[in-house]
Structure formats: C-alpha cells, structure tokens
mmCIF file of C-alpha atoms and ligand atoms in Angstrom:
data_model
loop_
_atom_site.group_PDB
_atom_site.id
_atom_site.type_symbol
_atom_site.label_atom_id
_atom_site.label_comp_id
_atom_site.label_asym_id
_atom_site.label_seq_id
_atom_site.Cartn_x
_atom_site.Cartn_y
_atom_site.Cartn_z
ATOM 1 C CA UNK J 1 -0.447 -0.141 -0.411
ATOM 2 C CA UNK J 2 1.221 3.381 -0.987
ATOM 3 C CA UNK J 3 1.550 6.069 2.086
ATOM 4 C CA UNK J 4 0.238 8.756 1.287
ATOM 5 C CA UNK J 5 1.280 12.113 3.183
ATOM 6 C CA UNK J 6 -0.343 15.302 3.498
ATOM 7 C CA UNK J 7 2.052 17.928 4.437
ATOM 8 C CA UNK J 8 1.111 21.049 6.633
ATOM 9 C CA UNK J 9 4.043 23.688 6.100
ATOM 10 C CA UNK J 10 6.135 24.363 3.438
ATOM 11 C CA UNK J 11 9.296 25.996 4.678
ATOM 12 C CA UNK J 12 12.616 24.365 5.238
ATOM 13 C CA UNK J 13 11.588 21.092 6.419
ATOM 14 C CA UNK J 14 8.635 20.669 4.310
ATOM 15 C CA UNK J 15 10.378 21.329 1.390
ATOM 16 C CA UNK J 16 13.423 18.698 2.074
ATOM 17 C CA UNK J 17 10.268 16.473 3.045
ATOM 18 C CA UNK J 18 8.642 17.111 -0.097
ATOM 19 C CA UNK J 19 11.719 16.244 -2.237
ATOM 20 C CA UNK J 20 12.083 13.029 -0.284
ATOM 21 C CA UNK J 21 8.708 12.217 -1.516
ATOM 22 C CA UNK J 22 9.310 13.289 -5.250
ATOM 23 C CA UNK J 23 12.808 11.709 -5.330
ATOM 24 C CA UNK J 24 11.730 8.040 -4.367
ATOM 25 C CA UNK J 25 13.576 8.057 -1.121
ATOM 26 C CA UNK J 26 10.410 8.271 0.992
ATOM 27 C CA UNK J 27 7.905 5.265 -0.287
ATOM 28 C CA UNK J 28 4.676 7.238 -0.555
ATOM 29 C CA UNK J 29 2.841 9.984 -2.105
ATOM 30 C CA UNK J 30 2.651 13.805 -1.173
ATOM 31 C CA UNK J 31 -1.092 13.793 -1.836
ATOM 32 C CA UNK J 32 -1.846 17.295 -0.791
ATOM 33 C CA UNK J 33 0.044 20.247 0.680
ATOM 34 C CA UNK J 34 -0.739 23.632 3.334
ATOM 35 C CA UNK J 35 0.223 26.520 3.849
ATOM 36 C CA UNK J 36 -0.712 29.781 5.536
ATOM 37 C CA UNK J 37 1.726 31.413 2.702
ATOM 38 C CA UNK J 38 0.254 30.361 -0.242
ATOM 39 C CA UNK J 39 2.916 31.601 -2.435
ATOM 40 C CA UNK J 40 5.166 28.893 -0.501
ATOM 41 C CA UNK J 41 3.101 26.429 -1.223
ATOM 42 C CA UNK J 42 2.403 27.096 -4.692
ATOM 43 C CA UNK J 43 5.892 27.403 -5.797
ATOM 44 C CA UNK J 44 6.850 24.210 -3.341
ATOM 45 C CA UNK J 45 3.945 22.204 -5.513
ATOM 46 C CA UNK J 46 5.089 23.471 -8.744
ATOM 47 C CA UNK J 47 9.003 22.496 -8.556
ATOM 48 C CA UNK J 48 7.863 18.882 -7.635
ATOM 49 C CA UNK J 49 7.808 16.298 -10.233
ATOM 50 C CA UNK J 50 4.938 14.477 -9.939
ATOM 51 C CA UNK J 51 2.389 17.978 -8.520
ATOM 52 C CA UNK J 52 1.064 17.788 -4.971
ATOM 53 C CA UNK J 53 -2.794 19.745 -5.121
ATOM 54 C CA UNK J 54 -2.896 22.898 -2.808
ATOM 55 C CA UNK J 55 -5.982 22.595 -0.341
ATOM 56 C CA UNK J 56 -7.218 24.189 2.666
ATOM 57 C CA UNK J 57 -6.507 21.268 6.135
ATOM 58 C CA UNK J 58 -9.466 19.344 5.828
ATOM 59 C CA UNK J 59 -9.577 18.536 2.472
ATOM 60 C CA UNK J 60 -5.473 17.747 3.297
ATOM 61 C CA UNK J 61 -6.343 15.308 6.140
ATOM 62 C CA UNK J 62 -9.150 13.573 4.343
ATOM 63 C CA UNK J 63 -7.013 12.633 1.441
ATOM 64 C CA UNK J 64 -4.271 11.372 3.761
ATOM 65 C CA UNK J 65 -2.913 8.516 5.427
ATOM 66 C CA UNK J 66 -0.618 10.665 7.636
ATOM 67 C CA UNK J 67 -0.462 14.203 8.208
ATOM 68 C CA UNK J 68 3.017 15.850 8.550
ATOM 69 C CA UNK J 69 3.392 19.069 10.599
ATOM 70 C CA UNK J 70 6.446 21.115 9.959
ATOM 71 C CA UNK J 71 4.530 24.833 9.823
ATOM 72 C CA UNK J 72 4.315 26.189 14.088
ATOM 73 C CA UNK J 73 3.610 25.368 17.009
ATOM 74 C CA UNK J 74 0.623 27.812 17.264
ATOM 75 C CA UNK J 75 -0.208 25.101 13.860
ATOM 76 C CA UNK J 76 -0.653 22.242 15.922
ATOM 77 C CA UNK J 77 -3.487 22.214 17.953
ATOM 78 C CA UNK J 78 -5.677 23.070 15.085
ATOM 79 C CA UNK J 79 -3.571 20.545 12.777
ATOM 80 C CA UNK J 80 -3.627 17.295 15.328
ATOM 81 C CA UNK J 81 -7.193 17.986 15.893
ATOM 82 C CA UNK J 82 -7.983 17.584 12.491
ATOM 83 C CA UNK J 83 -5.829 14.621 11.985
ATOM 84 C CA UNK J 84 -6.439 12.552 15.063
ATOM 85 C CA UNK J 85 -10.405 13.146 14.482
ATOM 86 C CA UNK J 86 -10.797 10.927 11.506
ATOM 87 C CA UNK J 87 -8.431 8.409 12.427
ATOM 88 C CA UNK J 88 -5.053 9.934 10.480
ATOM 89 C CA UNK J 89 -1.745 8.858 11.952
ATOM 90 C CA UNK J 90 -0.234 12.623 12.119
ATOM 91 C CA UNK J 91 3.554 13.283 12.759
ATOM 92 C CA UNK J 92 4.625 17.081 14.384
ATOM 93 C CA UNK J 93 7.715 18.701 14.232
ATOM 94 C CA UNK J 94 6.750 21.645 16.629
ATOM 95 C CA UNK J 95 7.056 19.545 19.549
ATOM 96 C CA UNK J 96 7.575 22.826 21.862
ATOM 97 C CA UNK J 97 3.537 22.686 21.642
ATOM 98 C CA UNK J 98 3.037 19.265 23.643
ATOM 99 C CA UNK J 99 4.783 21.062 26.686
ATOM 100 C CA UNK J 100 1.533 22.162 26.489
ATOM 101 C CA UNK J 101 -0.165 19.707 29.419
ATOM 102 C CA UNK J 102 -3.904 20.050 27.895
ATOM 103 C CA UNK J 103 -2.818 19.701 24.749
ATOM 104 C CA UNK J 104 -0.438 16.800 25.254
ATOM 105 C CA UNK J 105 -3.572 15.419 26.585
ATOM 106 C CA UNK J 106 -5.827 15.941 24.023
ATOM 107 C CA UNK J 107 -3.261 14.410 21.327
ATOM 108 C CA UNK J 108 -3.153 11.350 23.453
ATOM 109 C CA UNK J 109 -6.762 11.033 24.040
ATOM 110 C CA UNK J 110 -7.784 11.764 20.760
ATOM 111 C CA UNK J 111 -5.091 9.295 19.250
ATOM 112 C CA UNK J 112 -5.760 6.119 21.619
ATOM 113 C CA UNK J 113 -10.049 6.630 20.564
ATOM 114 C CA UNK J 114 -9.397 6.611 17.444
ATOM 115 C CA UNK J 115 -6.657 4.368 16.963
ATOM 116 C CA UNK J 116 -3.907 7.328 15.200
ATOM 117 C CA UNK J 117 -0.049 6.981 15.748
ATOM 118 C CA UNK J 118 1.613 10.243 16.689
ATOM 119 C CA UNK J 119 5.508 10.455 15.561
ATOM 120 C CA UNK J 120 7.451 12.733 17.473
ATOM 121 C CA UNK J 121 11.148 12.306 15.093
ATOM 122 C CA UNK J 122 14.133 12.876 17.025
ATOM 123 C CA UNK J 123 14.685 16.556 15.078
ATOM 124 C CA UNK J 124 18.209 18.285 15.285
ATOM 125 C CA UNK J 125 19.479 16.317 18.143
ATOM 126 C CA UNK J 126 20.737 12.968 18.923
ATOM 127 C CA UNK J 127 20.978 10.700 21.906
ATOM 128 C CA UNK J 128 17.085 9.890 22.610
ATOM 129 C CA UNK J 129 17.852 6.223 21.712
ATOM 130 C CA UNK J 130 19.700 6.550 25.243
ATOM 131 C CA UNK J 131 17.604 8.218 26.542
ATOM 132 C CA UNK J 132 14.670 6.680 26.158
ATOM 133 C CA UNK J 133 15.772 3.372 27.425
ATOM 134 C CA UNK J 134 17.330 5.340 30.563
ATOM 135 C CA UNK J 135 13.710 6.700 31.250
ATOM 136 C CA UNK J 136 12.905 2.950 31.984
ATOM 137 C CA UNK J 137 15.189 3.875 35.267
ATOM 138 C CA UNK J 138 15.416 6.951 36.949
ATOM 139 C CA UNK J 139 16.843 10.249 35.255
ATOM 140 C CA UNK J 140 17.754 12.864 37.754
ATOM 141 C CA UNK J 141 18.293 16.139 34.856
ATOM 142 C CA UNK J 142 18.769 16.689 31.649
ATOM 143 C CA UNK J 143 20.500 19.906 30.163
ATOM 144 C CA UNK J 144 20.204 21.052 26.736
ATOM 145 C CA UNK J 145 22.768 23.958 25.824
ATOM 146 C CA UNK J 146 21.824 25.171 22.664
ATOM 147 C CA UNK J 147 24.437 27.662 20.899
ATOM 148 C CA UNK J 148 23.443 29.240 17.278
ATOM 149 C CA UNK J 149 24.061 32.571 15.356
ATOM 150 C CA UNK J 150 22.089 35.309 16.675
ATOM 151 C CA UNK J 151 20.596 35.764 13.890
ATOM 152 C CA UNK J 152 19.024 32.169 14.312
ATOM 153 C CA UNK J 153 17.347 34.000 17.231
ATOM 154 C CA UNK J 154 15.910 36.723 14.995
ATOM 155 C CA UNK J 155 11.951 37.298 16.071
ATOM 156 C CA UNK J 156 11.570 35.100 19.125
ATOM 157 C CA UNK J 157 9.269 36.521 21.392
ATOM 158 C CA UNK J 158 11.793 36.315 24.556
ATOM 159 C CA UNK J 159 14.229 38.458 21.995
ATOM 160 C CA UNK J 160 11.338 40.900 21.370
ATOM 161 C CA UNK J 161 10.141 40.532 25.154
ATOM 162 C CA UNK J 162 13.424 41.246 26.447
ATOM 163 C CA UNK J 163 14.627 44.019 24.105
ATOM 164 C CA UNK J 164 17.551 42.055 23.373
ATOM 165 C CA UNK J 165 20.010 43.795 20.889
ATOM 166 C CA UNK J 166 21.411 40.748 18.518
ATOM 167 C CA UNK J 167 23.521 43.032 16.475
ATOM 168 C CA UNK J 168 25.234 44.405 19.066
ATOM 169 C CA UNK J 169 26.267 40.672 20.358
ATOM 170 C CA UNK J 170 30.061 40.138 19.618
ATOM 171 C CA UNK J 171 31.006 37.411 21.775
ATOM 172 C CA UNK J 172 29.356 34.143 22.910
ATOM 173 C CA UNK J 173 26.347 35.233 25.557
ATOM 174 C CA UNK J 174 24.406 33.097 27.069
ATOM 175 C CA UNK J 175 20.643 34.853 26.200
ATOM 176 C CA UNK J 176 18.566 32.698 28.173
ATOM 177 C CA UNK J 177 18.168 29.803 31.360
ATOM 178 C CA UNK J 178 15.198 28.024 32.273
ATOM 179 C CA UNK J 179 12.837 24.864 32.055
ATOM 180 C CA UNK J 180 12.198 23.156 28.643
ATOM 181 C CA UNK J 181 8.505 24.625 28.931
ATOM 182 C CA UNK J 182 9.727 28.441 29.595
ATOM 183 C CA UNK J 183 12.364 27.931 27.059
ATOM 184 C CA UNK J 184 9.484 26.722 24.116
ATOM 185 C CA UNK J 185 7.440 29.484 24.627
ATOM 186 C CA UNK J 186 10.227 31.952 24.748
ATOM 187 C CA UNK J 187 11.950 30.277 21.432
ATOM 188 C CA UNK J 188 9.269 28.997 19.849
ATOM 189 C CA UNK J 189 11.333 28.199 16.303
ATOM 190 C CA UNK J 190 14.542 27.173 17.790
ATOM 191 C CA UNK J 191 14.404 24.586 20.631
ATOM 192 C CA UNK J 192 11.479 22.179 20.044
ATOM 193 C CA UNK J 193 13.686 19.959 20.754
ATOM 194 C CA UNK J 194 14.211 20.485 24.262
ATOM 195 C CA UNK J 195 10.456 19.610 24.525
ATOM 196 C CA UNK J 196 11.453 16.028 22.769
ATOM 197 C CA UNK J 197 13.738 15.558 25.509
ATOM 198 C CA UNK J 198 11.437 16.689 27.928
ATOM 199 C CA UNK J 199 9.222 13.872 26.397
ATOM 200 C CA UNK J 200 11.298 11.477 26.362
ATOM 201 C CA UNK J 201 12.797 11.972 29.430
ATOM 202 C CA UNK J 202 9.061 10.922 30.859
ATOM 203 C CA UNK J 203 8.723 14.257 33.491
ATOM 204 C CA UNK J 204 12.246 14.546 34.601
ATOM 205 C CA UNK J 205 13.543 18.029 35.155
ATOM 206 C CA UNK J 206 15.142 19.076 31.692
ATOM 207 C CA UNK J 207 16.742 22.838 32.332
ATOM 208 C CA UNK J 208 17.779 24.642 28.899
ATOM 209 C CA UNK J 209 20.275 27.530 28.514
ATOM 210 C CA UNK J 210 20.947 29.300 24.785
ATOM 211 C CA UNK J 211 23.848 30.920 23.753
ATOM 212 C CA UNK J 212 24.147 33.283 21.423
ATOM 213 C CA UNK J 213 27.784 33.093 19.141
ATOM 214 C CA UNK J 214 28.275 35.078 16.208
ATOM 215 C CA UNK J 215 30.772 33.383 14.860
ATOM 216 C CA UNK J 216 28.856 30.247 14.982
ATOM 217 C CA UNK J 217 28.150 28.815 11.423
ATOM 218 C CA UNK J 218 26.620 25.544 12.953
ATOM 219 C CA UNK J 219 24.022 25.201 15.374
ATOM 220 C CA UNK J 220 24.821 23.113 18.337
ATOM 221 C CA UNK J 221 22.816 21.359 20.494
ATOM 222 C CA UNK J 222 25.018 19.305 23.707
ATOM 223 C CA UNK J 223 22.961 17.611 25.955
ATOM 224 C CA UNK J 224 23.457 15.807 29.354
ATOM 225 C CA UNK J 225 21.464 13.332 30.723
ATOM 226 C CA UNK J 226 22.104 11.560 34.340
ATOM 227 C CA UNK J 227 20.665 9.068 36.452
ATOM 228 C CA UNK J 228 20.878 5.804 38.114
ATOM 229 C CA UNK J 229 22.169 4.283 34.782
ATOM 230 C CA UNK J 230 25.083 6.558 34.531
ATOM 231 C CA UNK J 231 25.223 9.497 32.225
ATOM 232 C CA UNK J 232 24.958 10.508 28.913
ATOM 233 C CA UNK J 233 26.732 13.378 26.756
ATOM 234 C CA UNK J 234 25.971 14.045 23.322
ATOM 235 C CA UNK J 235 26.567 17.217 20.794
ATOM 236 C CA UNK J 236 25.552 17.452 17.270
ATOM 237 C CA UNK J 237 26.818 20.289 15.295
ATOM 238 C CA UNK J 238 24.093 20.563 13.171
ATOM 239 C CA UNK J 239 24.587 22.636 9.757
ATOM 240 C CA UNK J 240 21.790 25.618 9.191
ATOM 241 C CA UNK J 241 19.521 24.874 6.724
ATOM 242 C CA UNK J 242 20.045 27.205 4.056
ATOM 243 C CA UNK J 243 16.071 28.615 4.253
ATOM 244 C CA UNK J 244 16.103 28.923 7.251
ATOM 245 C CA UNK J 245 19.494 29.339 9.875
ATOM 246 C CA UNK J 246 17.164 28.861 12.549
ATOM 247 C CA UNK J 247 16.352 25.539 11.579
ATOM 248 C CA UNK J 248 19.316 22.537 11.057
ATOM 249 C CA UNK J 249 19.246 20.675 8.241
ATOM 250 C CA UNK J 250 19.354 17.254 10.542
ATOM 251 C CA UNK J 251 16.029 18.101 11.848
ATOM 252 C CA UNK J 252 14.500 17.413 8.451
ATOM 253 C CA UNK J 253 16.281 14.659 7.378
ATOM 254 C CA UNK J 254 15.046 13.053 10.544
ATOM 255 C CA UNK J 255 11.687 13.628 9.571
ATOM 256 C CA UNK J 256 12.240 12.097 6.231
ATOM 257 C CA UNK J 257 14.012 9.166 8.369
ATOM 258 C CA UNK J 258 10.811 8.881 10.638
ATOM 259 C CA UNK J 259 8.547 8.356 7.544
ATOM 260 C CA UNK J 260 11.311 6.223 5.822
ATOM 261 C CA UNK J 261 11.011 3.980 8.726
ATOM 262 C CA UNK J 262 7.165 4.359 8.741
ATOM 263 C CA UNK J 263 6.655 2.777 5.139
ATOM 264 C CA UNK J 264 8.810 0.555 5.775
ATOM 265 C CA UNK J 265 8.530 -2.749 7.535
ATOM 266 C CA UNK J 266 11.848 -3.332 9.210
ATOM 267 C CA UNK J 267 12.193 -1.375 12.053
ATOM 268 C CA UNK J 268 16.096 -0.568 13.611
ATOM 269 C CA UNK J 269 16.710 1.278 16.676
ATOM 270 C CA UNK J 270 15.141 1.323 19.629
HETATM 271 N N1 NDP S 1 11.876 18.654 16.412
HETATM 272 C C1 NDP S 1 12.938 19.734 15.755
HETATM 273 O O1 NDP S 1 14.108 19.144 16.586
HETATM 274 C C2 NDP S 1 12.554 20.798 14.812
HETATM 275 C C3 NDP S 1 11.832 21.132 14.902
HETATM 276 N N2 NDP S 1 11.339 22.696 13.883
HETATM 277 C C4 NDP S 1 10.233 23.309 13.951
HETATM 278 O O2 NDP S 1 9.295 22.579 12.836
HETATM 279 C C5 NDP S 1 8.438 23.602 12.400
HETATM 280 C C6 NDP S 1 8.879 24.100 11.352
HETATM 281 O O3 NDP S 1 10.458 24.478 10.479
HETATM 282 P P1 NDP S 1 10.719 24.839 9.290
HETATM 283 O O4 NDP S 1 10.183 24.180 8.130
HETATM 284 O O5 NDP S 1 12.202 25.414 9.568
HETATM 285 O O6 NDP S 1 9.978 26.046 9.605
HETATM 286 P P2 NDP S 1 10.181 27.390 8.616
HETATM 287 O O7 NDP S 1 9.623 28.964 9.573
HETATM 288 O O8 NDP S 1 10.735 27.505 7.441
HETATM 289 O O9 NDP S 1 8.556 26.783 7.400
HETATM 290 C C7 NDP S 1 7.082 26.643 8.026
HETATM 291 C C8 NDP S 1 6.158 27.198 7.413
HETATM 292 O O10 NDP S 1 4.741 26.946 7.431
HETATM 293 C C9 NDP S 1 4.255 28.265 7.768
HETATM 294 N N3 NDP S 1 3.154 28.324 8.949
HETATM 295 C C10 NDP S 1 3.336 28.357 10.069
HETATM 296 N N4 NDP S 1 2.420 28.556 10.554
HETATM 297 C C11 NDP S 1 1.251 27.906 9.919
HETATM 298 C C12 NDP S 1 -0.047 27.399 10.299
HETATM 299 N N5 NDP S 1 -0.711 28.012 11.578
HETATM 300 N N6 NDP S 1 -0.656 27.088 9.230
HETATM 301 C C13 NDP S 1 -0.223 26.861 8.183
HETATM 302 N N7 NDP S 1 1.026 27.333 7.479
HETATM 303 C C14 NDP S 1 2.004 27.548 8.756
HETATM 304 C C15 NDP S 1 4.984 29.430 7.829
HETATM 305 O O11 NDP S 1 4.554 30.361 6.864
HETATM 306 P P3 NDP S 1 4.726 31.670 7.773
HETATM 307 O O12 NDP S 1 6.507 31.669 7.972
HETATM 308 O O13 NDP S 1 4.464 32.765 6.472
HETATM 309 O O14 NDP S 1 4.669 31.938 8.783
HETATM 310 C C16 NDP S 1 6.146 28.891 6.251
HETATM 311 O O15 NDP S 1 5.815 28.585 5.376
HETATM 312 C C17 NDP S 1 8.719 24.948 13.136
HETATM 313 O O16 NDP S 1 7.909 25.199 14.131
HETATM 314 C C18 NDP S 1 10.160 24.971 13.395
HETATM 315 O O17 NDP S 1 10.112 25.384 15.138
HETATM 316 C C19 NDP S 1 12.680 23.234 13.644
HETATM 317 C C20 NDP S 1 13.725 22.474 13.762
HETATM 318 C C21 NDP S 1 14.088 21.112 13.931
HETATM 319 O O1 OAA S 2 17.030 23.147 14.550
HETATM 320 C C1 OAA S 2 17.494 23.008 15.189
HETATM 321 O O2 OAA S 2 18.148 23.069 15.562
HETATM 322 C C2 OAA S 2 16.399 22.743 16.229
HETATM 323 C C3 OAA S 2 15.669 23.918 16.399
HETATM 324 O O3 OAA S 2 15.274 25.036 15.704
HETATM 325 C C4 OAA S 2 14.391 23.472 17.272
HETATM 326 O O4 OAA S 2 14.396 22.426 18.019
HETATM 327 O O5 OAA S 2 13.343 24.073 17.131
#
C-alpha cells in the first residue's frame, strides 16, 4: 500500500520532505500540501515532478494516511485535532507545543480513541535512544545547551520582550536559562528539541541554556543526562538549513528518516 502523505508547512523542513518523497527516497505519495503562505505552497508544489494539490487543512486530512506538521507550534492544536479526529496518523515537528499539558492530553486521548499513531522525530539532536532506555529507570536531570548564530534568534518572543539587541552581541553570550517549558515559549522556533527531550525523559527536569555566538556557523545542541544508569553526553554540530538559519538540516533529515521507517516493514533502533 502506498502511504499517502499530507504536508502542513512548506518551509525549510516541509520542502526537504516533499523533495524526498518526489525523488522516491520515501516510498509514499505526497497527496496535498497546505501553508498559510499560499505563494510558498505554490512554489513548492510546482517545483516537484509529481505535483501535489494545494488544499485547505480539512481536505488535506481527508486525502491523507498521515499528516505531517512542519509549520509552527501555533499550528499544532488545529492540525492535531483535524488529523486525529479522522483517525489519521500524525507527525509533529513543532514538538514544543506538546509541553502544554492540556494539548498533550488531547493528542494522547484522540490518538487512543481513534486508533491513530503520533510520531515525534528526534529532530536536530542525538541520543534519544539512550535517553528512552534510561527513562525506564530514574533520570535525575537533563540539560540542553543550544548555541546558534544571533541571526537564528531573530523574531523570538523572548528577544523582543527583553529587547535584546542581537547585532550588539560580539562574543558568545548566554541569552536565556530556564526550564524546557519556559524555553519553548520563549524561543518557539529554536528549541523544540527541549520538548522532545522532556517527553522522552518522562517528566524528568530538563534545563535549557541558550547561547548566541556571533562566530557560530553551526547550530550546536549539547545534552547531558544523569540518572541511576550513569551519564549520557551528546553534542551535535548542525549545518543550518540554507532556507532558515533557525532550523538545522538534521531536523529535516530526521523527519525524512521517520517517514521512511513508517513506510518500511523493518524497524531498527530503540
Ligand atoms: N523538532 C525539531 O527538532 C525541530 C523542529 N522545528 C520546528 O519545525 C517547524 C517547521 O520548521 P521550518 O520548516 O524550519 O519552518 P519554516 O518557518 O521554514 O516553515 C514553516 C512554514 O509553515 C508556515 N506556517 C506557520 N504556521 C502555519 C499555520 N498555522 N498554518 C499553515 N502554515 C503555517 C510558515 O509560514 P509563515 O512563515 O508565513 O508563518 C512557513 O511557510 C517549526 O515550528 C520549527 O520550529 C525546527 C527544527 C527542528
Ligand atoms: O533545528 C534546530 O537546531 C533545532 C530547532 O530549531 C528546534 O528544535 O526548534
């Protein structure tokens, strides 16, 4: 059976996913795309060999086996409800939205009631396999230190609220420290990975430090997890997406790898 994929969000990640389906790297059919920026959706659809239709959310869900959210945290409630109420599977990239407990409960309940599966790719970080295993025991603390070029933080609510002048940063500077819950609200387009860590660590405390480094050419996510299992330390130096410096290329690749594994009969890894 060919997996019918509906894509919400035609930006950096959405475009990579669409191309991977178009080239046959993911064995599936991109049946429909939706973006509130209609021009962006049109541009993506017309760049593909097999052109998906441009549709509104409800219609996209109707046509899909799996709905892929690659839009924004704000899009998640509506997309999740539309997909899960119709029993469709769902992949969420804007994972930060799920640190809102009532939304997480809604997603879990609707998925269970309607027999849907919800996929949260590992995104721009590594080490979730070990953290998932560790969560079967006790995890005491997880820390995430994210370093990006200041231009990657442009437009973040925290930067605007605190009136931080990103152009004035001339050396590496810690611009934020807080919990994962605080971080995903303050920087919704930068540290969704904090939410993925938090959900994987099954409620263990996840503390986030964000560093703006004017010399940074890569997006670095360094993770330390400690518990009765010992300690895990991982660090990824991510190539930023050329279309969106906030987003690392690895995040798009993790979405592609997740879709591939859904479409394939043999599953590898934790
Ligand atoms: N889990 C992870 O590890 C990672 C997650 N992410 C997250 O994944 C998501 C996609 O990332 P990326 O592709 O880089 O983002 P982009 O900003 O490049 O693309 C997102 C696209 O979706 C559109 N969009 C936003 N909100 C809505 C909505 N409510 N309905 C329809 N379209 C919408 C945007 O339009 P417009 O620009 O006009 O708003 C834009 O065209 C983001 O939330 C990002 O923060 C990113 C990297 C890693
Ligand atoms: O792509 C990245 O480096 C991580 C990111 O933006 C996010 O988690 O939101």
